[in-house]
C-alpha cells in the first residue's frame, strides 16, 4: 500500500522537525519586525522630504524620475535629497548605537 502525503508528514513531524522550524521561523519574523520598527523610528526623525524619498525609493522601489514627479522637484534635486537623507539616517543610526553602547 502506498503511503499518503499526510502519513508521510506525520512520520516526519514525530521527531519535531517541523515544530522546531516553525519556532525558529517565528523567532526570525519577530526579530525582523523589531528591526523594521527601529528603522521606521529612525526614518521618522528625518525631515518631511527625506522621509518621503526613503518611502518612495526603498519601501515602494520607485525610480528616481517617478520620485521627482511625486515630490514636485527636479531629478537632480532628488539625488541631493537622497544624499542628505542617507547621511542624516546614518547619523541617526550612529547616535542610537552609541546611546545603547554607553
mmCIF file of C-alpha atoms in Angstrom:
data_model
loop_
_atom_site.group_PDB
_atom_site.id
_atom_site.type_symbol
_atom_site.label_atom_id
_atom_site.label_comp_id
_atom_site.label_asym_id
_atom_site.label_seq_id
_atom_site.Cartn_x
_atom_site.Cartn_y
_atom_site.Cartn_z
ATOM 1 C CA UNK A 1 0.000 0.000 0.000
ATOM 2 C CA UNK A 2 1.289 3.436 -0.973
ATOM 3 C CA UNK A 3 1.771 5.996 1.798
ATOM 4 C CA UNK A 4 -0.326 9.126 1.639
ATOM 5 C CA UNK A 5 1.172 12.574 1.930
ATOM 6 C CA UNK A 6 -0.458 13.019 5.345
ATOM 7 C CA UNK A 7 1.069 9.871 6.770
ATOM 8 C CA UNK A 8 4.499 10.951 5.475
ATOM 9 C CA UNK A 9 4.021 14.315 7.164
ATOM 10 C CA UNK A 10 3.002 12.659 10.418
ATOM 11 C CA UNK A 11 6.095 10.424 10.345
ATOM 12 C CA UNK A 12 8.397 13.362 9.658
ATOM 13 C CA UNK A 13 6.752 15.573 12.278
ATOM 14 C CA UNK A 14 7.041 12.930 15.009
ATOM 15 C CA UNK A 15 10.672 13.871 15.520
ATOM 16 C CA UNK A 16 9.645 17.518 15.963
ATOM 17 C CA UNK A 17 11.498 18.930 12.962
ATOM 18 C CA UNK A 18 8.560 20.981 11.759
ATOM 19 C CA UNK A 19 7.813 22.271 15.235
ATOM 20 C CA UNK A 20 11.440 23.336 15.656
ATOM 21 C CA UNK A 21 11.461 25.006 12.246
ATOM 22 C CA UNK A 22 8.192 26.804 12.967
ATOM 23 C CA UNK A 23 9.543 28.107 16.276
ATOM 24 C CA UNK A 24 12.775 29.212 14.602
ATOM 25 C CA UNK A 25 10.867 30.987 11.825
ATOM 26 C CA UNK A 26 8.637 32.746 14.363
ATOM 27 C CA UNK A 27 11.736 33.988 16.213
ATOM 28 C CA UNK A 28 13.233 35.233 12.937
ATOM 29 C CA UNK A 29 9.996 37.001 11.990
ATOM 30 C CA UNK A 30 9.835 38.643 15.425
ATOM 31 C CA UNK A 31 13.446 39.803 15.057
ATOM 32 C CA UNK A 32 12.796 41.219 11.581
ATOM 33 C CA UNK A 33 9.684 43.041 12.825
ATOM 34 C CA UNK A 34 11.675 44.615 15.664
ATOM 35 C CA UNK A 35 14.399 45.723 13.258
ATOM 36 C CA UNK A 36 11.788 47.201 10.902
ATOM 37 C CA UNK A 37 10.279 49.137 13.807
ATOM 38 C CA UNK A 38 13.739 50.516 14.609
ATOM 39 C CA UNK A 39 14.312 51.590 11.012
ATOM 40 C CA UNK A 40 10.847 53.171 10.875
ATOM 41 C CA UNK A 41 11.595 55.141 14.053
ATOM 42 C CA UNK A 42 14.893 56.348 12.556
ATOM 43 C CA UNK A 43 13.189 57.404 9.315
ATOM 44 C CA UNK A 44 10.578 59.369 11.295
ATOM 45 C CA UNK A 45 13.398 61.574 12.592
ATOM 46 C CA UNK A 46 14.189 62.775 9.064
ATOM 47 C CA UNK A 47 12.523 65.848 7.616
ATOM 48 C CA UNK A 48 9.365 65.508 5.539
ATOM 49 C CA UNK A 49 11.019 65.463 2.099
ATOM 50 C CA UNK A 50 13.667 62.946 3.191
ATOM 51 C CA UNK A 51 11.012 60.679 4.711
ATOM 52 C CA UNK A 52 9.030 60.762 1.502
ATOM 53 C CA UNK A 53 12.114 59.992 -0.546
ATOM 54 C CA UNK A 54 13.019 56.987 1.661
ATOM 55 C CA UNK A 55 9.454 55.698 1.465
ATOM 56 C CA UNK A 56 9.180 56.042 -2.303
ATOM 57 C CA UNK A 57 12.652 54.719 -3.091
ATOM 58 C CA UNK A 58 13.224 51.972 -0.546
ATOM 59 C CA UNK A 59 9.739 50.915 0.521
ATOM 60 C CA UNK A 60 7.998 51.283 -2.866
ATOM 61 C CA UNK A 61 11.109 50.795 -5.044
ATOM 62 C CA UNK A 62 10.225 53.629 -7.419
ATOM 63 C CA UNK A 63 12.673 55.043 -9.951
ATOM 64 C CA UNK A 64 14.252 58.473 -9.460
ATOM 65 C CA UNK A 65 12.264 60.105 -12.285
ATOM 66 C CA UNK A 66 8.978 58.959 -10.777
ATOM 67 C CA UNK A 67 10.070 60.153 -7.327
ATOM 68 C CA UNK A 68 10.941 63.562 -8.792
ATOM 69 C CA UNK A 69 7.422 63.814 -10.231
ATOM 70 C CA UNK A 70 5.830 62.749 -6.946
ATOM 71 C CA UNK A 71 7.888 65.187 -4.879
ATOM 72 C CA UNK A 72 7.491 68.010 -7.445
ATOM 73 C CA UNK A 73 11.245 68.512 -7.749
ATOM 74 C CA UNK A 74 13.828 68.026 -10.474
ATOM 75 C CA UNK A 75 15.692 64.763 -10.941
ATOM 76 C CA UNK A 76 18.933 66.378 -9.764
ATOM 77 C CA UNK A 77 17.182 67.589 -6.600
ATOM 78 C CA UNK A 78 16.093 64.012 -5.904
ATOM 79 C CA UNK A 79 19.734 62.922 -5.932
ATOM 80 C CA UNK A 80 20.585 65.700 -3.475
ATOM 81 C CA UNK A 81 17.651 64.694 -1.273
ATOM 82 C CA UNK A 82 18.860 61.090 -1.370
ATOM 83 C CA UNK A 83 22.375 62.101 -0.369
ATOM 84 C CA UNK A 84 21.122 64.235 2.505
ATOM 85 C CA UNK A 85 18.574 61.621 3.666
ATOM 86 C CA UNK A 86 21.105 58.798 3.723
ATOM 87 C CA UNK A 87 23.723 60.918 5.503
ATOM 88 C CA UNK A 88 21.181 62.027 8.106
ATOM 89 C CA UNK A 89 19.936 58.458 8.525
ATOM 90 C CA UNK A 90 23.495 57.237 9.090
ATOM 91 C CA UNK A 91 23.986 59.952 11.712
ATOM 92 C CA UNK A 92 20.740 58.995 13.462
ATOM 93 C CA UNK A 93 21.649 55.295 13.489
ATOM 94 C CA UNK A 94 25.171 56.023 14.722
ATOM 95 C CA UNK A 95 23.817 58.220 17.507
ATOM 96 C CA UNK A 96 21.341 55.487 18.534
ATOM 97 C CA UNK A 97 24.141 52.911 18.511
ATOM 98 C CA UNK A 98 26.331 54.985 20.818
ATOM 99 C CA UNK A 99 23.413 55.677 23.150
ATOM 100 C CA UNK A 100 22.869 51.927 23.539
ATOM 101 C CA UNK A 101 26.584 51.176 23.801
ATOM 102 C CA UNK A 102 27.216 53.665 26.596
#
